Short mmCIF file of C-alpha atoms in Angstrom, two decimals:
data_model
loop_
_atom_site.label_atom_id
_atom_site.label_comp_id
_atom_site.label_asym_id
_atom_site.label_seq_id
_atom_site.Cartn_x
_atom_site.Cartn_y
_atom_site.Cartn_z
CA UNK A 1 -7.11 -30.81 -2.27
CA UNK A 2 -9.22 -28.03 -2.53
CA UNK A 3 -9.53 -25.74 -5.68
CA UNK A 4 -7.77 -22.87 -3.70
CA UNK A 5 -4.96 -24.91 -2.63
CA UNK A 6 -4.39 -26.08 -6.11
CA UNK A 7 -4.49 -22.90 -7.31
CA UNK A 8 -1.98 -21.13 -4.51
CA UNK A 9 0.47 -23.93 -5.25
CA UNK A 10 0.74 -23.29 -8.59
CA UNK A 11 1.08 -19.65 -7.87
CA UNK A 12 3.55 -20.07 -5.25
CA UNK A 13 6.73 -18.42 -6.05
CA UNK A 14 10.09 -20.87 -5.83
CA UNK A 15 11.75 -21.18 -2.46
CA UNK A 16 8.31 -19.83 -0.73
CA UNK A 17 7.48 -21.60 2.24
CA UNK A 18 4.25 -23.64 2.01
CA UNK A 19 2.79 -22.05 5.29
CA UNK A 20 1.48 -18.29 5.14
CA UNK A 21 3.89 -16.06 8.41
CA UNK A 22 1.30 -13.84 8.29
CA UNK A 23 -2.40 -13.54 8.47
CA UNK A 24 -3.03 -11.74 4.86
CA UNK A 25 -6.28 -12.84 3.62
CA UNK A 26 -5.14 -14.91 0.50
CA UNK A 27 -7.86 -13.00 -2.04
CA UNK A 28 -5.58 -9.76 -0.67
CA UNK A 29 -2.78 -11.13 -1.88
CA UNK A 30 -4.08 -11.97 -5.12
CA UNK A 31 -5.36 -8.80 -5.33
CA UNK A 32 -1.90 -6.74 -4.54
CA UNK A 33 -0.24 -9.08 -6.73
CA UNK A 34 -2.63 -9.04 -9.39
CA UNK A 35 -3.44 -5.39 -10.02
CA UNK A 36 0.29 -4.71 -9.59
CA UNK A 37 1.21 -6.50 -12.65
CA UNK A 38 -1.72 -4.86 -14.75
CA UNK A 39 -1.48 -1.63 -13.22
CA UNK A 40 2.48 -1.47 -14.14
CA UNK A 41 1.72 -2.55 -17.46
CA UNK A 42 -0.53 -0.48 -18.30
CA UNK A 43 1.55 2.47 -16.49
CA UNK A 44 4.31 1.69 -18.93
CA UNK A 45 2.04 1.56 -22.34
CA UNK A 46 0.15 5.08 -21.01
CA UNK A 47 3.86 6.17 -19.68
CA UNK A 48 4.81 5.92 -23.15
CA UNK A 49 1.63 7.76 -24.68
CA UNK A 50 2.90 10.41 -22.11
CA UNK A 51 6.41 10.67 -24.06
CA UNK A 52 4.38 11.24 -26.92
CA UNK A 53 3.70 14.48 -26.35
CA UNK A 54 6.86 15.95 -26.92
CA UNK A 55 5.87 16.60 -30.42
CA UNK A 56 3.52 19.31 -28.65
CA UNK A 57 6.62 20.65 -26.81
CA UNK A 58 5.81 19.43 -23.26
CA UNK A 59 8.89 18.55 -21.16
CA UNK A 60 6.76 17.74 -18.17
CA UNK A 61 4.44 15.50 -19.94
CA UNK A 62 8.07 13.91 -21.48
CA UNK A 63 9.25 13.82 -17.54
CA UNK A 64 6.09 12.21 -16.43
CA UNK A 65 5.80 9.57 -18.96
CA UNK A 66 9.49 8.74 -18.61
CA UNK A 67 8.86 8.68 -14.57
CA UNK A 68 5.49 6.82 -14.80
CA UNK A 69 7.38 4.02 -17.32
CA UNK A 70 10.42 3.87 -14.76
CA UNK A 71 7.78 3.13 -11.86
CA UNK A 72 5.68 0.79 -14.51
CA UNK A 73 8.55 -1.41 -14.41
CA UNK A 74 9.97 -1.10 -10.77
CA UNK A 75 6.52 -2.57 -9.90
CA UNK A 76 6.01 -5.51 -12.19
CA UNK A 77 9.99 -6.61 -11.31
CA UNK A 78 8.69 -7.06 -7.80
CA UNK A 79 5.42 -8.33 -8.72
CA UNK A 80 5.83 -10.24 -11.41
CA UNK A 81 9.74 -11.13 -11.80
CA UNK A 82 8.60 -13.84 -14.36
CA UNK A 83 8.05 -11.28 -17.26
CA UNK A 84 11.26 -9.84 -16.61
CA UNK A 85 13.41 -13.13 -16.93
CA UNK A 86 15.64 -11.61 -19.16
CA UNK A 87 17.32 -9.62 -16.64
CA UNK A 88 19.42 -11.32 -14.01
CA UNK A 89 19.05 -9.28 -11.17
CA UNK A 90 15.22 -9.40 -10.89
CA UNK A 91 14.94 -12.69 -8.94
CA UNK A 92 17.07 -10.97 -6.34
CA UNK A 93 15.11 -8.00 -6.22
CA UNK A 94 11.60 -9.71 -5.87
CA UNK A 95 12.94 -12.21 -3.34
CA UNK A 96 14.73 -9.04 -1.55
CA UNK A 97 11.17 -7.11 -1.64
CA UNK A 98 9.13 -10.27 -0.41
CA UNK A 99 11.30 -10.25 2.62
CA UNK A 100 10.64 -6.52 3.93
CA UNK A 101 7.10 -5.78 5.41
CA UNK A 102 4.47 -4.42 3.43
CA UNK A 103 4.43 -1.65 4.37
CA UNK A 104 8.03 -1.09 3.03
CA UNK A 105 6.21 -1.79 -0.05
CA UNK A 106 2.68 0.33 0.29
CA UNK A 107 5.10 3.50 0.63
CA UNK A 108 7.63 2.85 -1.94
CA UNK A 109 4.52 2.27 -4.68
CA UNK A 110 2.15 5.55 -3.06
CA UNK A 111 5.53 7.83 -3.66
CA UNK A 112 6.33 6.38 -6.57
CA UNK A 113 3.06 7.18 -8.35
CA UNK A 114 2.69 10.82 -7.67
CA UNK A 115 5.16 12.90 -9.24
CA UNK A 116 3.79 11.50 -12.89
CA UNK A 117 0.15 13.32 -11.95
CA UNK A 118 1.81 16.57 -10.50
CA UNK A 119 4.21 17.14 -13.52
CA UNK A 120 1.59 16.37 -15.97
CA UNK A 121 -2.13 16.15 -15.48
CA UNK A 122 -4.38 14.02 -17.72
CA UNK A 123 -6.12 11.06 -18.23
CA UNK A 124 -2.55 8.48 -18.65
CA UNK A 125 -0.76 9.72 -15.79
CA UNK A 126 -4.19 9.54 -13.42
CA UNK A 127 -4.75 6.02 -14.58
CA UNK A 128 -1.21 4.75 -15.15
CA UNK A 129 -0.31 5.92 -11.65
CA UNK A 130 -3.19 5.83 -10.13
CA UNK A 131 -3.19 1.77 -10.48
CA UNK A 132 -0.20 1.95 -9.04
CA UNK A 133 -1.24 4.42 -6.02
CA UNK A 134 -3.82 1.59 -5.39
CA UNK A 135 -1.62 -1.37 -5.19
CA UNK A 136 0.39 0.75 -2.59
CA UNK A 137 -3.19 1.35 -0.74
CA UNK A 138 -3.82 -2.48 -0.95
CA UNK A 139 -0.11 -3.15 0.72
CA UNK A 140 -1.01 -0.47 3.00
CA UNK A 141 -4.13 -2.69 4.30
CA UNK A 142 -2.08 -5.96 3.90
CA UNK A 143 0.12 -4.64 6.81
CA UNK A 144 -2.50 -3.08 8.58
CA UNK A 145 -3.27 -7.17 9.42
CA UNK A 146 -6.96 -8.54 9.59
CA UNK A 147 -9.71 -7.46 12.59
CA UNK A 148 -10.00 -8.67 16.02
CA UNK A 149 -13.00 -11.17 16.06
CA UNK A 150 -16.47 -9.87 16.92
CA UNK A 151 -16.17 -11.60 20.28
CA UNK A 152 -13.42 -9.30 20.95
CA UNK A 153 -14.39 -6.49 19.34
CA UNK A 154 -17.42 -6.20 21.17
CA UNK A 155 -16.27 -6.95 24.95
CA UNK A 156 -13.69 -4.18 24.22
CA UNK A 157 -16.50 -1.83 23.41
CA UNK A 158 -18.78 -2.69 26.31
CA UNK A 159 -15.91 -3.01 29.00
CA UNK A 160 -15.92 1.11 29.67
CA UNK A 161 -14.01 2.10 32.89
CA UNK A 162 -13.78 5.16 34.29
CA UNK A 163 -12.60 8.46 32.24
CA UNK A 164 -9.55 9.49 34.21
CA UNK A 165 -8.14 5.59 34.08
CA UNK A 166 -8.65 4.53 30.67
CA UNK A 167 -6.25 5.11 27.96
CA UNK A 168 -9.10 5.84 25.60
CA UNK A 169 -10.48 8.34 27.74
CA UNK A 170 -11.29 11.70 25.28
CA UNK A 171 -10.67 15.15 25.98
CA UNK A 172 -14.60 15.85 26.55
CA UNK A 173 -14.85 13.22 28.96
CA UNK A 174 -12.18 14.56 31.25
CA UNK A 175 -13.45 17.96 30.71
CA UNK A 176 -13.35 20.07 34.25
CA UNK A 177 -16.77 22.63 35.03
CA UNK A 178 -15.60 25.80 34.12
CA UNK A 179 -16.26 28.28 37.17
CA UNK A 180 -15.70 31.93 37.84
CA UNK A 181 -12.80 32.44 40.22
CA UNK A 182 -11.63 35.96 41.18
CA UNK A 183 -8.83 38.04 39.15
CA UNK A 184 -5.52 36.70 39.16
CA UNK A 185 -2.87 38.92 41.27
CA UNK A 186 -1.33 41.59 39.46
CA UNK A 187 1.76 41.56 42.16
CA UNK A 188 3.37 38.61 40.28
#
């Protein structure tokens, strides 16, 4: 057994099947999973700064922080369930989010992490949510799938038919000669 077999069974969550459905490279799932637990902890701790600054008597900043610690923890309940075993209902949720495609999961994160910067602008909001922005980009590119194979990719790009019967014909290659004709009828 290799070492990255060991280590994606010990990883694997309970009741996951063995055999990947999809064709995710593994270090991208690492990746999602990974920076989504960091980036929503450290989205709650700078969420929290955020609050802070109510003693300066910003609402917004109080609105932000509240917002970016509400999204904080959304995230690591579907990313990381286990440091939420206190509550119940998590399980349910993370098993319910697994099931849905990625990109289910890529939106929900991106719109989830902007309202923080808009209401207030500054260093915790850009990096809280910004983590979170890019685990939604990395679920974005998980569902986006992997390449075609060179092979493929390169007898697609040397197989060029002509213009007006190819579905990847442009605009400039199925551009007409422009010509002077004579002055349309004014009797219409």
């Amino acid at each position: 057994m290799s070492f990255t077999e060991k280590l994606s069974s010990i990883m694997q969550r309970p009741g996951q099947d063995p055999v990947a459905k999809d064709d995710v490279a593994w270090w991208m799932k690492y990746a999602g999973r990974g920076l989504g637990t960091v980036g929503s902890l450290l989205a709650i701790f700078l969420g929290a700064w955020n609050c802070v600054s109510i003693l300066l008597g910003s609402v917004s900043c109080l609105v932000s922080g509240m917002w970016q610690m509400v999204a904080g923890f959304v995230v690591i309940m579907i990313e990381a369930p286990c440091c939420c075993l206190f509550i119940d209902f998590v399980q349910n949720l993370s098993d319910w989010a697994e099931k849905r495609p990625y990109w289910n999961r890529a939106a929900a994160y991106c719109i989830m992490a902007i309202p923080p910067v808009f209401l207030c602008f500054g260093m915790g909001s850009l990096l809280g949510s910004g983590l979170i922005f890019a685990t939604g980009v990395i679920y974005g590119l998980m569902s986006l799938g992997r390449k075609a194979p060179l092979r493929e990719m390169r007898s697609a790009a040397t197989n060029i038919e002509v213009p007006s019967s190819s579905m990847e014909a442009t605009l400039v290659e199925n551009a007409q000669p422009m010509g002077f004709t004579n002055r349309p009828d004014s009797n219409i």
